[in-house]
Short mmCIF file of C-alpha atoms in Angstrom, two decimals:
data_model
loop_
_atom_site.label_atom_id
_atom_site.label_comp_id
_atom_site.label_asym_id
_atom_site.label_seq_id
_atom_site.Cartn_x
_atom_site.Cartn_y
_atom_site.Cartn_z
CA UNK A 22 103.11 221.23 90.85
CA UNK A 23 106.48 219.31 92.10
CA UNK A 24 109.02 221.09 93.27
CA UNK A 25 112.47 220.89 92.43
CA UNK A 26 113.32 218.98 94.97
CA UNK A 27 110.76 216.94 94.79
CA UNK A 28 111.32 216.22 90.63
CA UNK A 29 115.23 215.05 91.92
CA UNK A 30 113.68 212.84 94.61
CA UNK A 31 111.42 211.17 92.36
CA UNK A 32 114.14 210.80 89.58
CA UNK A 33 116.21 209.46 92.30
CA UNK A 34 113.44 207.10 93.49
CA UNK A 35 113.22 205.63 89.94
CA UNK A 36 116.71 204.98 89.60
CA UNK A 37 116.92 203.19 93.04
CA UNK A 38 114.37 201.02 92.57
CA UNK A 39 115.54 199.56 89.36
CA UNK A 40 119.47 199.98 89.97
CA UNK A 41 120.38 199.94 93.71
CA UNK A 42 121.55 202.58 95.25
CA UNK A 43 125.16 201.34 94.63
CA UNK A 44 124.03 201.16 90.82
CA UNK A 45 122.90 204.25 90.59
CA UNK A 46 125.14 207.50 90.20
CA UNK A 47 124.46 211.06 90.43
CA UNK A 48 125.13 212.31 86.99
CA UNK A 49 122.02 209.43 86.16
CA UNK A 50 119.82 211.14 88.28
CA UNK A 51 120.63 214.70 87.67
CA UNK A 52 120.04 213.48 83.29
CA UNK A 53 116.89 211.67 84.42
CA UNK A 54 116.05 214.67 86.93
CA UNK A 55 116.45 217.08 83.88
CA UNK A 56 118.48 219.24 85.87
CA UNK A 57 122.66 220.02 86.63
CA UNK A 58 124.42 217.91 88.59
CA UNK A 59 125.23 220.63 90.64
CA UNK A 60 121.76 221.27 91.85
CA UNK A 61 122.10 217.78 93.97
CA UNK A 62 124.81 219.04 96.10
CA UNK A 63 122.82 222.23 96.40
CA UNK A 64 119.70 220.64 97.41
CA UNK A 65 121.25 217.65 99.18
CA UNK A 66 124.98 217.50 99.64
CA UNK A 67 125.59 214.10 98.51
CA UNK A 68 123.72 210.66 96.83
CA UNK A 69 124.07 209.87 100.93
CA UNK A 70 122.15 212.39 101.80
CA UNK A 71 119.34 212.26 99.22
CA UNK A 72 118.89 208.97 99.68
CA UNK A 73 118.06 209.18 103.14
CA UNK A 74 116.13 212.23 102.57
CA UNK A 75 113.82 210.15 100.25
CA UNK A 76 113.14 207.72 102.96
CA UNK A 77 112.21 210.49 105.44
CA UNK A 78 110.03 212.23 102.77
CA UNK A 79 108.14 209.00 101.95
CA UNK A 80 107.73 207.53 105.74
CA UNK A 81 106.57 210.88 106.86
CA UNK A 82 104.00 210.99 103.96
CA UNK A 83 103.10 207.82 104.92
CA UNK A 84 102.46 208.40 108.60
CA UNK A 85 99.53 211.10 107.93
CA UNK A 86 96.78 208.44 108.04
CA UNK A 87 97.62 206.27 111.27
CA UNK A 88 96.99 209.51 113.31
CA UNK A 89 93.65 210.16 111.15
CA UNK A 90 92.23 207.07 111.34
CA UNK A 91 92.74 206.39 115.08
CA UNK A 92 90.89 209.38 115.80
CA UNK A 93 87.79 209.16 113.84
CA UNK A 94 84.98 208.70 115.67
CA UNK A 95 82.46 207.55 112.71
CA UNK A 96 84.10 204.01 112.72
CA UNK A 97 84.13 201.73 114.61
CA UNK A 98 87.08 199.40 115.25
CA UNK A 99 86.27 196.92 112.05
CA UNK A 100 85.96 200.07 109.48
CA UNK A 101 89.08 201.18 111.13
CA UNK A 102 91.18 198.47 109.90
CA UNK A 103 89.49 198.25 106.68
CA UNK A 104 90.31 201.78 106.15
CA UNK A 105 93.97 200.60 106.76
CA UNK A 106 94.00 197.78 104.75
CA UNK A 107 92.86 200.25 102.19
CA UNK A 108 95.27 202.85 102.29
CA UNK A 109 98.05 200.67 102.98
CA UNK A 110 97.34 199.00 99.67
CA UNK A 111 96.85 202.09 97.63
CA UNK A 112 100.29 203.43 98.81
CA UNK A 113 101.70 199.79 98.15
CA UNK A 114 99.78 199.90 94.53
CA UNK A 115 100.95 203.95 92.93
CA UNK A 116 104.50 203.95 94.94
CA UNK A 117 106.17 200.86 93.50
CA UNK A 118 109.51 201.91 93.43
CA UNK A 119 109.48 203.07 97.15
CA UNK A 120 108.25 199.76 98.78
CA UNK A 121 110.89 197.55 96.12
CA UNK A 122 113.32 199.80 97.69
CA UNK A 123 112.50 199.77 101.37
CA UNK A 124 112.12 196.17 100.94
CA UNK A 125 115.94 196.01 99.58
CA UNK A 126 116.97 197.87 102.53
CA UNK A 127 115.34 196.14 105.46
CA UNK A 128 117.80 193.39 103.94
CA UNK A 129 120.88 195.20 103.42
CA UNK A 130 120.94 198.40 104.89
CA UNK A 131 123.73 199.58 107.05
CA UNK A 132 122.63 203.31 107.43
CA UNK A 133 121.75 204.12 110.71
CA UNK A 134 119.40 206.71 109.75
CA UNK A 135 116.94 204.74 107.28
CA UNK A 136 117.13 201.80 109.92
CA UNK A 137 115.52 204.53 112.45
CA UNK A 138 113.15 205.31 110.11
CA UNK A 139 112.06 201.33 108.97
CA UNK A 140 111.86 201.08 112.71
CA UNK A 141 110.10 204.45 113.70
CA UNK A 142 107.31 203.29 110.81
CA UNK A 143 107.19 199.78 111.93
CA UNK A 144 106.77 200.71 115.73
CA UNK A 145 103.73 203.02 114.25
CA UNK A 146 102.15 200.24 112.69
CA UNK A 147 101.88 197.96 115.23
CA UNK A 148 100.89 201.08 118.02
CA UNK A 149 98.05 201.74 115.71
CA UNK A 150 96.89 198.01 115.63
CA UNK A 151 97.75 197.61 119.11
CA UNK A 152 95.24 200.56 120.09
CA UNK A 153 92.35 199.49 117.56
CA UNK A 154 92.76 195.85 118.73
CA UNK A 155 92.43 196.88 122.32
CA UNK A 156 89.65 199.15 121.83
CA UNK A 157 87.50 196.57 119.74
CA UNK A 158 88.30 194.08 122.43
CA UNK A 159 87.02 195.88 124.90
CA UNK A 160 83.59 196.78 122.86
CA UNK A 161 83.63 192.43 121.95
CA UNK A 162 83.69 194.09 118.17
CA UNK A 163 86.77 191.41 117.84
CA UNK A 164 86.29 188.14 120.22
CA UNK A 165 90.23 187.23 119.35
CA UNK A 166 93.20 188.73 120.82
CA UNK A 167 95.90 187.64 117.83
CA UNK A 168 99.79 188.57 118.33
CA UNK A 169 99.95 191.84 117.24
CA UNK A 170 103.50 191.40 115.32
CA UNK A 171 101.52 188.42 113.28
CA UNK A 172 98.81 190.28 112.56
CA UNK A 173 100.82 193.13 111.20
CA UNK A 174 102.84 190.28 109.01
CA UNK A 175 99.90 189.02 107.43
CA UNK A 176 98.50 192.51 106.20
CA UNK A 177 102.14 193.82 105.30
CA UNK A 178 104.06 190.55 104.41
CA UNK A 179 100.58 189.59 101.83
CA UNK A 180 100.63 193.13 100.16
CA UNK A 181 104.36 192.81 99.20
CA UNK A 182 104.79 189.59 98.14
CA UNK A 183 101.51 190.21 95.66
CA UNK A 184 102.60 193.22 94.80
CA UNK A 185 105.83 192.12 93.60
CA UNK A 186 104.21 188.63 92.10
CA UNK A 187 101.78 190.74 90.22
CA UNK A 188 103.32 189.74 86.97
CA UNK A 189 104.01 186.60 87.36
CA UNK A 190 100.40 185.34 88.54
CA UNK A 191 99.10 187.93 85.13
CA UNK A 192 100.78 185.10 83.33
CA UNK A 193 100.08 182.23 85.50
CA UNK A 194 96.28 183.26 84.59
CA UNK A 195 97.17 183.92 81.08
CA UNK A 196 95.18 187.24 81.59
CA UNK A 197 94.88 189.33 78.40
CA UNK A 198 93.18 192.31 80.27
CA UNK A 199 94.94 195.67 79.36
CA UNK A 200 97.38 196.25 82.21
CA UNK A 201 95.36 199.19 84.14
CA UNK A 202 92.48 196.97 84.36
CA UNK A 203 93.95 194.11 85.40
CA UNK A 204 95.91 195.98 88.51
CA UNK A 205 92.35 197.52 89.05
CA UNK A 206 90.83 194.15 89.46
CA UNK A 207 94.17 192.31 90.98
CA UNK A 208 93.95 195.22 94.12
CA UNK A 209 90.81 194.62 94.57
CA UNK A 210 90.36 190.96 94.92
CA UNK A 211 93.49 191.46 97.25
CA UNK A 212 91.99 193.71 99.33
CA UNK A 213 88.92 191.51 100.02
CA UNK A 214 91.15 188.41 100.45
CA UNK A 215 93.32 190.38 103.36
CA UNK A 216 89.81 191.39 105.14
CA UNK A 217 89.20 187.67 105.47
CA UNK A 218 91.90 186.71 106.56
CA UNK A 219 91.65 189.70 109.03
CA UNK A 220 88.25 188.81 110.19
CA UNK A 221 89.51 185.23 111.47
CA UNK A 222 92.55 186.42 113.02
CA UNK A 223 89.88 189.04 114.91
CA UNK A 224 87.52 186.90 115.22
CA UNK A 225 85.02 189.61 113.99
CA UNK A 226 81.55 188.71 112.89
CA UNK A 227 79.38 190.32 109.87
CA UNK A 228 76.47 190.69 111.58
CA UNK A 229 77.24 191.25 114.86
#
């Protein structure tokens, strides 16, 4: 069960992601939220301040796994960034309006707090593929040593773009699947394409 912090935060989120957070005004959240006006200030002080409390909620959610998976010792370095492309795609997949948002703000963002936290989860990213890189390096699990700023484009930079194209190639395939089957399928053929293009960039072999 959400809290009722949470149920503002998630009404918020909503109305961010289609509006803007320019677009969007408190008394819309507070009717979408199901709850006074009044309770915003009490839980948050201002639109300001929830906002950037959303990011923080969201980044720090997101920042459970990285820690997990570097320190599981049934995988080796390959599983290991499987496992990432995984999660990474299944938070990209059920949190929507987050990621449309975050992408909107690494554009036009001027508040210095949510640029700390874009940064603080970007430098994360690229620690964690830093230290799997270097381990499976070490072990010749991966015989190539790719840029580690490219190699976190390609897994990002791929999920976004066909996460926000999802639509648009439905059409383009004139696919008449029923829309949670489709997304099933659509994340999963995306997944496998990203491990391919992983396993060049690593230089990783199957049998090996």
């Amino acid at each position: 069960m959400i809290s009722k912090e949470e149920n503002i935060l998630f009404a918020a989120e909503k109305l961010f992601a289609e509006k803007g957070f320019e677009g969007t005004s408190t008394r819309e959240i507070a009717k979408t939220a199901n709850v006074n006006i009044s309770m915003i200030s009490y839980y948050f002080g201002s639109k300001e301040k929830l906002y950037e409390k959303l990011v923080e909620y969201r980044m720090n959610e997101g920042q459970f796994f990285s820690k997990d998976i570097l320190e599981r010792t049934d995988m080796n370095e390959w599983e290991k960034m499987k496992k990432i492309v995984d999660q990474f795609s299944e938070r990209v997949r059920h949190q929507k309006c987050f990621y449309r948002i975050m992408q909107r703000e690494q554009l036009h963002t001027k508040n210095p707090q949510i640029i700390a936290f874009l940064k603080q989860t970007k430098m994360g990213f690229l620690s964690m593929y830093s230290q799997i890189l270097e381990s499976g390096l070490k072990k010749k699990i991966f015989t190539k040593n790719p840029p580690i700023y490219l190699l976190h484009s390609t897994i990002s930079g791929t999920l976004f773009y066909a996460s926000n194209a999802k639509e648009m190639y439905k059409e383009f395939l004139n696919d008449l699947e029923e829309e949670d089957s489709f997304e099933e399928r659509y994340y999963t053929e995306l997944n496998i394409h990203i491990k391919y293009l992983l396993k060049d960039l690593l230089g990783y072999e199957e049998n090996q």
